[in-house]
Coordinates of C-alpha atoms and ligand atoms in Angstrom, one line a residue:
Chain A
M1 CA 52.1 -64.8 -79.4
A2 CA 49.9 -67.9 -79.7
S3 CA 49.1 -67.8 -76.1
S4 CA 48.2 -64.1 -76.1
L5 CA 46.1 -64.7 -79.2
S6 CA 44.2 -67.4 -77.4
A7 CA 43.8 -65.1 -74.4
V8 CA 42.2 -62.6 -76.7
G9 CA 39.9 -65.3 -78.1
W10 CA 39.0 -66.4 -74.6
N11 CA 38.2 -62.9 -73.5
I12 CA 36.0 -62.3 -76.5
R13 CA 34.2 -65.5 -75.8
A14 CA 33.8 -64.6 -72.1
Y15 CA 32.4 -61.2 -73.1
L16 CA 29.8 -62.8 -75.3
L17 CA 28.9 -65.3 -72.5
L18 CA 28.4 -62.5 -70.0
A19 CA 26.6 -60.3 -72.5
R20 CA 24.2 -63.1 -73.4
M21 CA 23.5 -63.7 -69.8
W22 CA 22.5 -60.0 -69.3
I23 CA 20.4 -60.1 -72.4
R24 CA 18.5 -63.1 -71.0
V25 CA 18.0 -61.3 -67.8
S26 CA 16.6 -58.2 -69.5
M27 CA 14.4 -60.4 -71.7
T28 CA 12.6 -61.9 -68.7
Y29 CA 10.9 -58.5 -68.5
R30 CA 10.1 -58.3 -72.1
A31 CA 7.6 -55.4 -71.9
S32 CA 10.0 -53.3 -69.9
F33 CA 12.8 -54.1 -72.3
V34 CA 10.7 -52.9 -75.3
T35 CA 9.6 -49.7 -73.5
L36 CA 13.2 -48.9 -72.6
T37 CA 14.5 -49.5 -76.1
V38 CA 11.8 -47.4 -77.7
G39 CA 12.3 -44.8 -75.0
Q40 CA 16.0 -44.6 -75.8
F41 CA 15.2 -44.3 -79.5
F42 CA 13.0 -41.2 -78.9
I43 CA 15.0 -39.6 -76.1
T44 CA 18.3 -39.7 -77.9
G45 CA 16.4 -38.6 -81.0
L46 CA 15.6 -35.3 -79.3
D47 CA 19.0 -34.0 -80.1
Y48 CA 18.2 -34.5 -83.7
V49 CA 14.8 -32.9 -83.4
G50 CA 16.6 -29.8 -81.9
I51 CA 18.8 -29.7 -85.0
A52 CA 15.8 -30.0 -87.3
I53 CA 14.0 -27.2 -85.5
M54 CA 17.0 -25.0 -85.8
F55 CA 17.1 -25.6 -89.5
S56 CA 13.5 -24.6 -89.9
N57 CA 14.7 -21.1 -89.1
V58 CA 18.1 -21.0 -90.8
D59 CA 19.3 -22.6 -94.1
T60 CA 22.9 -23.1 -93.1
L61 CA 24.9 -23.4 -89.9
A62 CA 28.5 -22.1 -90.4
G63 CA 28.2 -23.0 -94.0
F64 CA 26.8 -26.5 -93.5
S65 CA 23.3 -27.4 -94.8
F66 CA 20.7 -29.4 -92.9
S67 CA 21.7 -32.7 -94.5
E68 CA 25.4 -32.0 -93.9
V69 CA 24.8 -31.3 -90.2
A70 CA 22.5 -34.4 -90.1
F71 CA 25.5 -36.4 -91.5
L72 CA 27.8 -35.0 -88.8
Y73 CA 25.2 -35.7 -86.1
G74 CA 24.4 -39.2 -87.4
G75 CA 28.1 -40.1 -87.6
S76 CA 28.9 -38.9 -84.1
A77 CA 25.8 -40.4 -82.5
L78 CA 26.2 -43.8 -84.3
C79 CA 29.8 -44.1 -83.1
L80 CA 28.9 -43.2 -79.6
G81 CA 26.0 -45.6 -79.6
L82 CA 28.1 -48.5 -80.8
A83 CA 30.8 -47.8 -78.2
D84 CA 28.1 -47.3 -75.5
L85 CA 26.6 -50.7 -76.5
V86 CA 30.0 -52.5 -76.2
L87 CA 31.1 -51.0 -72.9
G88 CA 28.7 -48.4 -71.7
N89 CA 28.6 -49.7 -68.1
I90 CA 32.3 -49.4 -67.6
E91 CA 31.6 -46.0 -66.1
R92 CA 30.1 -47.9 -63.1
L93 CA 33.6 -48.8 -62.0
G94 CA 33.7 -46.2 -59.3
T95 CA 30.4 -47.5 -57.8
R96 CA 31.7 -51.1 -58.0
I97 CA 34.9 -50.1 -56.2
R98 CA 33.0 -48.2 -53.5
M99 CA 30.6 -51.1 -53.0
G100 CA 33.4 -53.6 -52.9
T101 CA 31.9 -55.7 -55.7
F102 CA 34.9 -55.0 -58.0
D103 CA 36.8 -57.5 -55.7
V104 CA 34.5 -60.2 -57.0
M105 CA 35.5 -59.6 -60.6
L106 CA 39.2 -59.7 -59.7
V107 CA 38.9 -63.4 -58.6
R108 CA 37.3 -64.6 -61.8
P109 CA 39.4 -66.0 -64.6
V110 CA 38.4 -63.3 -67.1
S111 CA 40.1 -59.9 -67.6
V112 CA 38.4 -57.3 -65.4
F113 CA 38.3 -55.0 -68.3
V114 CA 36.2 -57.5 -70.2
Q115 CA 34.0 -58.0 -67.2
M116 CA 33.4 -54.3 -66.7
C117 CA 32.6 -53.9 -70.4
A118 CA 30.0 -56.6 -70.3
D119 CA 28.7 -55.6 -66.9
E120 CA 24.9 -55.4 -67.2
F121 CA 25.2 -55.4 -71.0
A122 CA 22.1 -53.5 -72.2
L123 CA 20.6 -54.3 -75.5
R124 CA 18.2 -51.5 -75.1
R125 CA 21.0 -49.3 -76.4
L126 CA 20.1 -50.5 -79.8
G127 CA 17.4 -47.7 -79.4
R128 CA 20.1 -45.0 -79.7
I129 CA 22.0 -46.9 -82.4
T130 CA 18.9 -47.4 -84.6
Q131 CA 18.0 -43.7 -84.3
A132 CA 21.5 -42.6 -85.1
A133 CA 21.9 -45.0 -88.0
G134 CA 18.6 -43.9 -89.4
V135 CA 19.6 -40.2 -89.4
F136 CA 23.0 -41.2 -90.8
A137 CA 21.5 -43.3 -93.6
W138 CA 19.0 -40.6 -94.5
S139 CA 21.6 -37.9 -94.6
I140 CA 23.7 -40.0 -97.0
T141 CA 20.8 -40.2 -99.4
A142 CA 20.0 -36.5 -99.0
L143 CA 23.5 -35.2 -99.5
D144 CA 24.1 -33.6 -102.8
I145 CA 27.5 -35.1 -103.5
D146 CA 29.2 -37.3 -106.0
W147 CA 29.7 -40.7 -104.2
T148 CA 33.1 -41.7 -105.6
A149 CA 34.6 -44.9 -104.4
S150 CA 36.9 -43.1 -102.0
R151 CA 34.0 -41.2 -100.4
V152 CA 32.0 -44.5 -100.0
A153 CA 35.1 -46.2 -98.5
M154 CA 35.3 -43.3 -96.1
L155 CA 32.0 -44.2 -94.5
P156 CA 33.0 -47.5 -92.8
Y157 CA 36.3 -45.9 -92.0
L158 CA 34.5 -43.1 -90.1
V159 CA 32.3 -45.5 -88.2
A160 CA 35.2 -47.7 -87.2
T161 CA 37.7 -45.1 -86.1
G162 CA 35.0 -43.1 -84.4
T163 CA 33.7 -46.0 -82.4
V164 CA 37.3 -46.9 -81.3
I165 CA 37.9 -43.4 -80.2
F166 CA 34.7 -43.4 -78.1
L167 CA 35.7 -46.9 -76.7
A168 CA 39.0 -45.4 -75.6
I169 CA 37.4 -42.3 -74.1
F170 CA 34.9 -44.5 -72.2
T171 CA 37.8 -46.6 -70.9
L172 CA 39.9 -43.5 -69.9
G173 CA 36.9 -42.0 -68.1
A174 CA 36.4 -45.2 -66.2
A175 CA 40.0 -45.8 -65.4
V176 CA 40.3 -42.4 -63.8
Q177 CA 37.9 -43.7 -61.2
F178 CA 40.6 -46.0 -59.9
W179 CA 42.1 -42.8 -58.5
T180 CA 39.0 -40.8 -57.7
A181 CA 36.5 -43.6 -57.1
E182 CA 34.0 -40.8 -57.2
S183 CA 31.1 -40.4 -59.5
S184 CA 31.2 -41.0 -63.2
E185 CA 30.0 -37.5 -64.1
L186 CA 33.4 -36.4 -65.3
A187 CA 33.6 -39.4 -67.6
N188 CA 30.1 -38.7 -68.9
A189 CA 31.0 -35.2 -69.8
F190 CA 33.7 -36.5 -72.1
T191 CA 31.7 -39.3 -73.7
Y192 CA 28.1 -38.2 -74.0
G193 CA 29.0 -34.5 -73.8
G194 CA 31.8 -34.9 -76.3
S195 CA 29.5 -36.6 -78.7
T196 CA 27.1 -33.7 -78.5
L197 CA 30.0 -31.2 -79.4
A198 CA 30.7 -33.3 -82.4
H199 CA 27.0 -33.1 -83.6
F200 CA 27.8 -29.8 -85.1
P201 CA 30.4 -28.4 -87.6
L202 CA 33.4 -27.6 -85.5
T203 CA 33.6 -24.2 -87.3
I204 CA 31.0 -22.9 -84.8
Y205 CA 33.6 -23.2 -82.0
P206 CA 36.6 -20.9 -81.4
R207 CA 39.8 -22.0 -83.0
E208 CA 41.2 -23.1 -79.6
G209 CA 38.2 -25.3 -79.2
I210 CA 38.8 -27.0 -82.5
K211 CA 42.5 -27.4 -81.7
A212 CA 41.5 -29.0 -78.3
L213 CA 39.1 -31.4 -80.1
T214 CA 42.0 -32.4 -82.5
F215 CA 45.0 -32.6 -80.3
V216 CA 43.7 -33.0 -76.7
I217 CA 40.5 -35.0 -76.8
P218 CA 40.6 -36.1 -80.4
L219 CA 36.9 -36.1 -80.9
G220 CA 37.4 -34.3 -84.2
F221 CA 38.7 -37.5 -85.7
V222 CA 35.4 -39.2 -85.0
N223 CA 33.3 -37.5 -87.7
W224 CA 34.7 -34.0 -88.4
Y225 CA 37.9 -34.7 -90.4
P226 CA 36.4 -37.6 -92.4
S227 CA 33.5 -35.3 -93.1
L228 CA 35.7 -32.5 -94.4
F229 CA 36.8 -35.1 -97.0
I230 CA 33.4 -36.5 -97.8
L231 CA 31.7 -33.2 -97.9
D232 CA 34.6 -31.5 -99.6
K233 CA 34.8 -28.6 -97.0
P234 CA 37.8 -26.4 -96.2
D235 CA 39.6 -27.1 -92.9
P236 CA 39.1 -24.0 -90.6
L237 CA 42.6 -24.7 -89.1
G238 CA 44.2 -25.1 -92.5
L239 CA 45.9 -28.3 -91.5
P240 CA 47.4 -30.5 -94.2
P241 CA 44.7 -32.8 -95.8
A242 CA 46.5 -35.8 -94.5
I243 CA 44.9 -35.1 -91.1
Q244 CA 41.6 -36.2 -92.6
F245 CA 43.1 -39.7 -92.8
A246 CA 44.9 -39.6 -89.4
G247 CA 41.9 -41.0 -87.5
P248 CA 43.4 -44.5 -87.0
I249 CA 46.6 -42.9 -85.6
A250 CA 44.6 -40.8 -83.1
A251 CA 42.4 -43.8 -82.3
A252 CA 45.5 -46.0 -81.7
L253 CA 47.3 -43.5 -79.6
L254 CA 44.2 -42.9 -77.5
S255 CA 43.7 -46.7 -77.1
V256 CA 47.3 -47.2 -76.0
L257 CA 46.9 -44.4 -73.5
A258 CA 43.6 -45.9 -72.2
A259 CA 45.2 -49.3 -71.8
I260 CA 48.1 -47.9 -69.9
V261 CA 46.0 -45.9 -67.5
W262 CA 43.6 -48.8 -67.0
R263 CA 46.5 -51.1 -66.2
R264 CA 48.0 -48.7 -63.8
G265 CA 44.7 -48.2 -62.2
T266 CA 44.2 -51.9 -61.6
R267 CA 47.7 -52.2 -60.1
R268 CA 47.1 -49.3 -57.6
Y269 CA 43.6 -50.6 -56.7
Q270 CA 43.3 -50.5 -53.0
S271 CA 40.0 -52.4 -52.5
T272 CA 37.9 -51.2 -49.6
G273 CA 38.5 -51.8 -46.0
S274 CA 35.6 -53.7 -44.4
Chain B
M1 CA 54.4 -82.5 -48.4
V2 CA 53.7 -79.9 -51.0
S3 CA 53.4 -76.3 -50.0
V4 CA 50.6 -74.6 -51.8
I5 CA 50.8 -71.1 -50.2
K6 CA 54.2 -69.5 -49.5
V7 CA 54.3 -66.1 -47.9
E8 CA 57.6 -64.4 -47.1
G9 CA 58.0 -61.1 -45.4
V10 CA 54.8 -59.7 -46.8
G11 CA 53.4 -56.3 -45.8
R12 CA 50.7 -54.1 -47.1
D13 CA 50.2 -50.4 -46.5
F14 CA 47.2 -48.3 -47.5
T15 CA 47.2 -44.6 -48.3
V16 CA 44.2 -43.1 -46.8
R17 CA 43.0 -39.6 -47.4
K18 CA 41.2 -37.9 -44.6
K19 CA 39.5 -34.6 -44.7
V20 CA 41.1 -32.0 -42.4
G21 CA 39.3 -28.7 -42.2
R22 CA 36.9 -27.9 -45.0
L23 CA 38.9 -28.4 -48.1
R24 CA 42.3 -29.9 -47.3
R25 CA 42.8 -33.6 -47.4
N26 CA 45.8 -35.2 -45.7
A27 CA 47.1 -38.4 -47.0
F28 CA 48.5 -40.8 -44.4
V29 CA 49.6 -44.4 -44.5
V30 CA 47.9 -47.2 -42.6
T31 CA 49.9 -50.4 -42.3
A32 CA 47.4 -53.3 -42.4
V33 CA 49.9 -56.2 -42.5
T34 CA 53.6 -56.3 -41.5
D35 CA 56.3 -58.9 -42.2
L36 CA 54.0 -61.8 -42.6
S37 CA 55.6 -65.2 -43.3
F38 CA 54.0 -68.6 -43.3
V39 CA 53.7 -71.7 -45.5
V40 CA 50.5 -73.8 -46.0
Q41 CA 50.8 -77.4 -47.1
R42 CA 48.4 -79.1 -49.6
G43 CA 45.3 -80.3 -47.8
E44 CA 45.8 -78.3 -44.6
M45 CA 42.8 -76.6 -43.0
V46 CA 44.0 -73.4 -41.4
G47 CA 42.0 -71.0 -39.3
Y48 CA 43.1 -67.4 -39.5
I49 CA 41.8 -65.4 -36.6
G50 CA 42.4 -62.0 -35.0
P51 CA 40.4 -59.0 -33.8
N52 CA 38.6 -56.6 -36.2
G53 CA 41.1 -54.7 -38.3
A54 CA 43.9 -57.1 -37.6
G55 CA 44.6 -57.6 -41.3
K56 CA 42.9 -60.9 -42.1
S57 CA 40.9 -59.7 -45.1
T58 CA 43.9 -57.8 -46.4
T59 CA 46.0 -61.0 -46.3
I60 CA 43.3 -62.9 -48.2
K61 CA 43.1 -60.2 -50.8
M62 CA 46.8 -60.5 -51.3
L63 CA 46.6 -64.2 -51.6
T64 CA 43.9 -63.9 -54.3
G65 CA 45.7 -61.2 -56.3
I66 CA 43.0 -58.5 -55.5
L67 CA 45.7 -56.5 -53.7
V68 CA 49.3 -56.1 -54.6
P69 CA 51.6 -56.5 -51.6
S70 CA 53.7 -53.5 -50.7
T71 CA 56.6 -55.6 -49.6
G72 CA 57.6 -59.3 -49.6
E73 CA 56.9 -62.3 -51.8
L74 CA 54.1 -64.7 -52.1
T75 CA 53.1 -67.5 -54.3
V76 CA 49.9 -69.6 -54.4
A77 CA 49.9 -72.9 -56.3
G78 CA 53.2 -71.8 -57.9
L79 CA 51.8 -68.5 -59.2
T80 CA 52.3 -64.9 -58.1
P81 CA 48.8 -63.8 -57.4
S82 CA 49.0 -60.1 -58.3
V83 CA 50.8 -60.8 -61.6
E84 CA 49.1 -64.0 -62.7
R85 CA 45.8 -63.2 -61.2
T86 CA 43.4 -64.5 -63.9
E87 CA 45.4 -67.7 -64.3
L88 CA 45.4 -68.2 -60.5
A89 CA 41.6 -67.6 -60.5
R90 CA 41.1 -71.0 -62.0
K91 CA 43.0 -72.7 -59.1
I92 CA 41.4 -70.9 -56.2
G93 CA 37.9 -70.5 -54.8
V94 CA 36.9 -67.4 -52.7
V95 CA 34.0 -66.9 -50.4
F96 CA 33.4 -63.4 -49.0
G97 CA 31.0 -63.6 -46.1
Q98 CA 30.1 -60.0 -46.6
R99 CA 29.3 -60.1 -50.3
T100 CA 28.2 -62.6 -52.8
T101 CA 30.2 -63.7 -55.8
L102 CA 27.0 -64.8 -57.5
W103 CA 24.9 -62.6 -59.8
W104 CA 22.0 -61.0 -58.0
D105 CA 19.6 -61.2 -60.9
L106 CA 20.2 -64.8 -61.9
P107 CA 18.6 -67.9 -60.4
L108 CA 21.2 -70.0 -58.7
R109 CA 21.1 -72.6 -61.4
D110 CA 22.0 -70.0 -64.1
S111 CA 24.8 -68.6 -62.0
F112 CA 26.3 -72.0 -61.7
E113 CA 25.8 -72.6 -65.4
L114 CA 27.6 -69.3 -66.2
L115 CA 30.4 -70.2 -63.8
R116 CA 30.7 -73.6 -65.5
R117 CA 31.4 -71.8 -68.8
I118 CA 33.7 -69.1 -67.3
Y119 CA 35.8 -71.7 -65.5
R120 CA 35.5 -74.2 -68.3
V121 CA 34.5 -77.0 -66.0
P122 CA 34.2 -80.3 -68.0
D123 CA 30.6 -81.4 -68.3
P124 CA 30.8 -84.7 -66.4
R125 CA 32.8 -83.0 -63.6
F126 CA 30.2 -80.2 -63.4
R127 CA 27.4 -82.7 -63.1
T128 CA 29.1 -84.7 -60.4
N129 CA 29.9 -81.6 -58.4
M130 CA 26.4 -80.2 -58.8
R131 CA 25.0 -83.5 -57.5
T132 CA 27.4 -83.6 -54.6
F133 CA 26.8 -80.0 -53.6
S134 CA 23.1 -80.2 -54.0
D135 CA 23.2 -83.2 -51.7
L136 CA 25.5 -81.9 -49.0
L137 CA 24.4 -78.3 -49.1
D138 CA 20.7 -79.0 -49.8
L139 CA 20.7 -76.7 -52.8
G140 CA 17.9 -78.5 -54.7
P141 CA 15.0 -76.4 -53.6
L142 CA 16.9 -73.1 -54.1
L143 CA 18.2 -73.6 -57.7
D144 CA 15.4 -71.7 -59.4
T145 CA 15.4 -68.7 -57.0
P146 CA 17.2 -65.5 -58.0
V147 CA 20.1 -64.8 -55.6
R148 CA 18.6 -61.6 -54.4
Q149 CA 15.7 -63.5 -53.0
L150 CA 17.8 -66.0 -51.0
S151 CA 18.3 -65.7 -47.2
L152 CA 21.8 -65.1 -45.9
G153 CA 22.3 -68.7 -45.1
Q154 CA 20.9 -69.9 -48.4
R155 CA 23.0 -67.5 -50.3
M156 CA 26.1 -68.6 -48.4
R157 CA 25.4 -72.2 -49.4
G158 CA 25.2 -71.0 -53.0
D159 CA 28.4 -69.0 -52.7
I160 CA 30.3 -72.0 -51.2
A161 CA 29.1 -74.3 -54.0
A162 CA 30.1 -71.6 -56.5
A163 CA 33.6 -71.3 -55.0
L164 CA 34.1 -75.1 -55.3
L165 CA 32.5 -75.8 -58.6
H166 CA 35.8 -75.8 -60.5
D167 CA 37.6 -78.0 -58.1
P168 CA 40.0 -75.3 -56.8
E169 CA 43.3 -76.4 -55.1
V170 CA 42.8 -73.7 -52.4
V171 CA 39.7 -72.1 -51.0
Y172 CA 39.7 -68.9 -49.0
L173 CA 36.7 -68.2 -46.8
D174 CA 36.6 -64.7 -45.3
E175 CA 34.1 -64.9 -42.4
P176 CA 31.9 -67.5 -44.1
T177 CA 29.8 -68.1 -41.0
I178 CA 29.0 -64.5 -40.1
G179 CA 25.3 -64.1 -39.5
L180 CA 24.5 -67.8 -40.0
D181 CA 22.2 -69.7 -37.7
V182 CA 23.5 -72.7 -35.7
V183 CA 22.3 -75.3 -38.1
S184 CA 23.7 -73.6 -41.2
K185 CA 27.0 -73.2 -39.5
S186 CA 27.2 -76.8 -38.6
N187 CA 26.2 -77.9 -42.1
L188 CA 28.8 -75.7 -43.6
R189 CA 31.6 -77.0 -41.3
D190 CA 30.6 -80.6 -42.2
F191 CA 30.7 -79.7 -45.9
L192 CA 34.2 -78.1 -45.6
R193 CA 35.5 -81.1 -43.7
E194 CA 34.0 -83.4 -46.3
T195 CA 35.5 -81.5 -49.2
N196 CA 38.9 -81.4 -47.6
R197 CA 38.8 -85.1 -47.0
E198 CA 37.5 -86.1 -50.4
R199 CA 39.4 -83.7 -52.6
G200 CA 42.4 -82.7 -50.6
T201 CA 41.3 -79.1 -51.0
T202 CA 43.5 -76.7 -48.9
V203 CA 41.3 -74.4 -46.8
L204 CA 42.1 -71.0 -45.3
L205 CA 39.3 -69.6 -43.3
T206 CA 39.0 -66.4 -41.3
T207 CA 36.4 -66.2 -38.6
H208 CA 35.2 -64.7 -35.4
D209 CA 33.6 -67.9 -34.4
L210 CA 36.1 -70.0 -32.5
D211 CA 33.8 -73.0 -32.9
D212 CA 34.6 -72.9 -36.6
I213 CA 38.3 -73.3 -35.7
E214 CA 37.8 -75.9 -33.1
Q215 CA 35.7 -78.0 -35.3
I216 CA 37.5 -77.9 -38.6
C217 CA 41.0 -76.5 -38.3
S218 CA 44.1 -78.5 -37.3
R219 CA 46.1 -75.3 -37.4
V220 CA 45.5 -71.8 -36.3
M221 CA 47.2 -68.6 -37.2
V222 CA 46.5 -65.6 -35.0
I223 CA 47.1 -62.1 -36.4
D224 CA 47.0 -58.9 -34.3
H225 CA 47.8 -55.4 -35.5
G226 CA 49.0 -56.8 -38.8
R227 CA 51.5 -59.2 -37.2
L228 CA 51.4 -63.0 -37.0
V229 CA 51.4 -63.6 -33.2
Y230 CA 50.7 -67.3 -33.2
D231 CA 51.0 -70.1 -35.7
G232 CA 50.4 -73.7 -34.6
G233 CA 48.0 -76.2 -33.2
L234 CA 45.0 -75.5 -31.0
T235 CA 46.6 -77.0 -27.9
G236 CA 49.6 -74.7 -28.2
L237 CA 47.3 -71.8 -28.3
H238 CA 45.9 -72.8 -24.9
Q239 CA 49.3 -72.7 -23.3
L240 CA 50.2 -69.5 -25.0
G241 CA 47.2 -67.7 -23.6
G242 CA 48.2 -68.6 -20.1
A243 CA 45.1 -70.7 -20.0
R244 CA 44.1 -73.0 -17.2
R245 CA 42.2 -76.3 -17.3
T246 CA 39.7 -77.3 -14.7
L247 CA 39.6 -80.6 -12.9
V248 CA 36.2 -81.5 -11.6
V249 CA 36.2 -84.2 -8.9
D250 CA 33.3 -85.9 -7.3
L251 CA 34.3 -87.2 -3.9
V252 CA 32.4 -90.0 -2.3
E253 CA 32.0 -87.9 0.9
P254 CA 31.8 -84.1 1.0
A255 CA 35.0 -82.6 2.2
A256 CA 36.6 -79.2 2.9
A257 CA 38.2 -77.4 0.0
L258 CA 41.2 -79.3 -1.2
E259 CA 44.6 -77.7 -0.8
L260 CA 47.0 -79.0 -3.3
P261 CA 50.3 -77.7 -4.7
G262 CA 50.0 -76.5 -8.3
A263 CA 46.3 -76.1 -8.3
E264 CA 43.7 -73.8 -6.9
T265 CA 40.3 -74.9 -5.7
V266 CA 37.9 -72.5 -7.2
R267 CA 34.5 -73.9 -6.2
V268 CA 33.0 -76.5 -3.8
E269 CA 29.5 -77.8 -4.0
G270 CA 28.8 -80.7 -1.7
P271 CA 31.0 -83.6 -2.7
R272 CA 31.9 -81.9 -6.0
Q273 CA 35.0 -79.6 -6.3
W274 CA 36.5 -77.6 -9.1
L275 CA 40.3 -77.3 -9.3
S276 CA 42.0 -74.9 -11.7
F277 CA 45.5 -75.7 -12.9
P278 CA 47.8 -74.5 -15.7
A279 CA 46.8 -75.9 -19.1
D280 CA 50.3 -77.1 -19.9
A281 CA 50.6 -79.0 -16.6
S282 CA 49.7 -82.7 -16.3
A283 CA 46.6 -83.6 -14.3
A284 CA 48.1 -87.0 -13.3
P285 CA 50.0 -85.9 -10.1
L286 CA 47.0 -83.8 -9.1
I287 CA 44.7 -86.8 -9.3
A288 CA 47.2 -89.0 -7.5
D289 CA 47.3 -86.4 -4.7
I290 CA 43.6 -86.3 -4.3
A291 CA 43.2 -90.1 -4.4
E292 CA 45.7 -90.3 -1.6
R293 CA 43.5 -88.2 0.7
H294 CA 40.0 -89.0 -0.4
E295 CA 37.9 -91.6 -2.1
V296 CA 37.1 -90.4 -5.5
A297 CA 33.8 -91.3 -7.2
D298 CA 34.3 -89.5 -10.6
L299 CA 36.7 -87.2 -12.4
S300 CA 36.6 -85.0 -15.5
I301 CA 38.8 -82.4 -17.0
R302 CA 37.5 -79.3 -18.7
E303 CA 39.7 -77.8 -21.5
P304 CA 40.1 -74.1 -21.3
D305 CA 37.5 -72.0 -23.1
I306 CA 39.2 -71.0 -26.3
E307 CA 37.3 -67.7 -26.4
A308 CA 38.9 -66.7 -23.1
V309 CA 42.3 -67.9 -24.4
I310 CA 42.1 -65.7 -27.4
K311 CA 41.0 -62.7 -25.4
Q312 CA 43.9 -63.3 -23.1
L313 CA 46.2 -63.6 -26.1
Y314 CA 45.1 -60.3 -27.5
T315 CA 45.6 -58.4 -24.3
N316 CA 49.1 -60.0 -24.0
T317 CA 50.2 -59.3 -27.5
S318 CA 48.7 -55.8 -28.0
A319 CA 51.5 -54.6 -25.8
W320 CA 54.2 -56.1 -27.9
S321 CA 56.3 -53.9 -30.1
S322 CA 58.9 -56.4 -31.2
P323 CA 58.3 -59.3 -33.6
P324 CA 56.1 -62.1 -32.1
P325 CA 57.9 -64.4 -29.9
F326 CA 55.4 -67.2 -30.1
V327 CA 55.6 -69.2 -33.3
E328 CA 55.3 -72.9 -32.9
Ligands
ADP401 N1 41.1 -50.6 -48.8 C1 41.6 -50.1 -47.7 N2 41.9 -48.8 -47.6 C2 42.3 -48.3 -46.4 N3 42.5 -49.0 -45.3 C3 42.2 -50.3 -45.3 C4 41.8 -50.9 -46.5 N4 41.6 -52.3 -46.2 C5 41.9 -52.4 -44.9 N5 42.3 -51.3 -44.4 C6 42.8 -51.1 -43.0 O1 43.8 -52.1 -42.8 C7 43.6 -52.7 -41.5 C8 43.3 -54.2 -41.7 O2 42.0 -54.4 -42.3 P1 41.4 -55.8 -42.6 O3 42.4 -56.6 -43.3 O4 40.1 -55.6 -43.3 O5 41.2 -56.4 -41.2 P2 40.3 -57.7 -40.7 O6 39.8 -58.4 -41.9 O7 41.3 -58.5 -39.9 O8 39.2 -57.1 -39.9 C9 42.4 -51.9 -40.8 O9 43.0 -50.9 -40.1 C10 41.7 -51.3 -42.0 O10 41.1 -50.1 -41.7
MG402 MG1 37.8 -58.7 -42.5

């Protein structure tokens, strides 16, 4: 136990070491860093602009007001942004495997998972996070609801479970590349694509879609179920209200699955012949 | 003697998927290494040679923990590489000739600094090593250059220093001299010899350049088609390849081609004659025979060309189907 705890401590320290190194590298081109960060702020903000334009024509979307949809959007985008900051480049695993540079990581005394997470750590992703956090914060002030203690407590809960779910999905998407070693497009569909699905009230999707987003790829637990509680909305699937608090279970299950698949992937890793 | 590397009956297969037709892909198995067994003692310098695709890199990857063996057992410094990989990483150094272990975007100095922290090298040790390596590998002028701007030879020097910064017990070098010029090669060999002598570092090196082996390795392992076909000293290798030595005699007076039992006169140029004889035979009786008939001004013996020996060895062994008969 003590030794595994110290291993965790060491790996966190190693992550910070590597991340700091990449931050320093990106800071040597300060102008380009600023441009990229501001660029990310605006480009990821376009999703939100789309939602705003839509609401200039309609008052509600599937029973949700503009500020409520902004709350859903902000929650999803913020969680994605945080996960993306922590391990966004893990999706490059396939490329590293193909180029043979993954071998190099395997001979260093740091977990390869940690090394992949920290790989080319990009602080410019704060652009997306700032934008999402801004929308999220604005929507909270704009919502016409009674902020009871339990609703307030639900906010950090939403951000924490949502981020862990995205972390697990990123990891799964990357781990699959141990088998395919092909492009990361499939992984991107689940992470960035999945986050986009969760920008909107799930009621706009067919029931099967909602079920899939609950039980298959549990993106519904990122922002949808906590929001049903916070915004006091009926559950279109009519599931017991307990599901609104089941996020940590979904996040834990998904994380365990991701860990297993990752581990199996590293064991079956074949390297490249050359 | 302490054994650092123990390999017992190790094999490794790869599943390869090949396109057949437009959509179908067939999986088939390639055996890269078969039934490999050897032991390396602390402080040995072992050359690992064999033709392209023989299984050298695969062996090294198993010894580092990059690849899990399909069969057999192996330990390095008392650890099972594929299971205790990150722990083992602190005890080994690896140099891949084909790719750098440094960070492309970082100046060499920063790469070393990062490695110091990752390997938790104590400060005084780090400073000593940096001083030594800067000296021996002439890294001083390169320290502030990003790795991507280094030439191949400069990068290789950086890589070697990086692999030894944490005082590993074992270093593996997979074709470290590939693409290097003569001077860089020679410096690198000096450095490895020096490191081995000063620190007792165990060295396992694969190469195509037999000079590497002749100049630094006391022991050679030859692998062909995934099987170890020779394991022993350089001299034994000569005999195994059916190699011949050459006796060059300078007679005082020119004479007709010598006819001696156990030797063949291959060339005559005035008073100088070249006699070829089996590498494992002694030259003494031959010399005595010549001295009996002619007055000899000078003598020299040429060792067989190892390049030719290896070539001979490969052609001999490629025909084998059973386990290798030649292990010293
Ligand atoms: N990752 C891999 N996937 C498939 N085949 C491989 C892989 N690595 C090596 N091989 C095959 O195994 C054999 C041995 O390769 P390798 O160990 O790289 O040889 P060497 O380093 O001696 O040139 C070759 O036939 C090679 O094609
Ligand atoms: Mg090779």
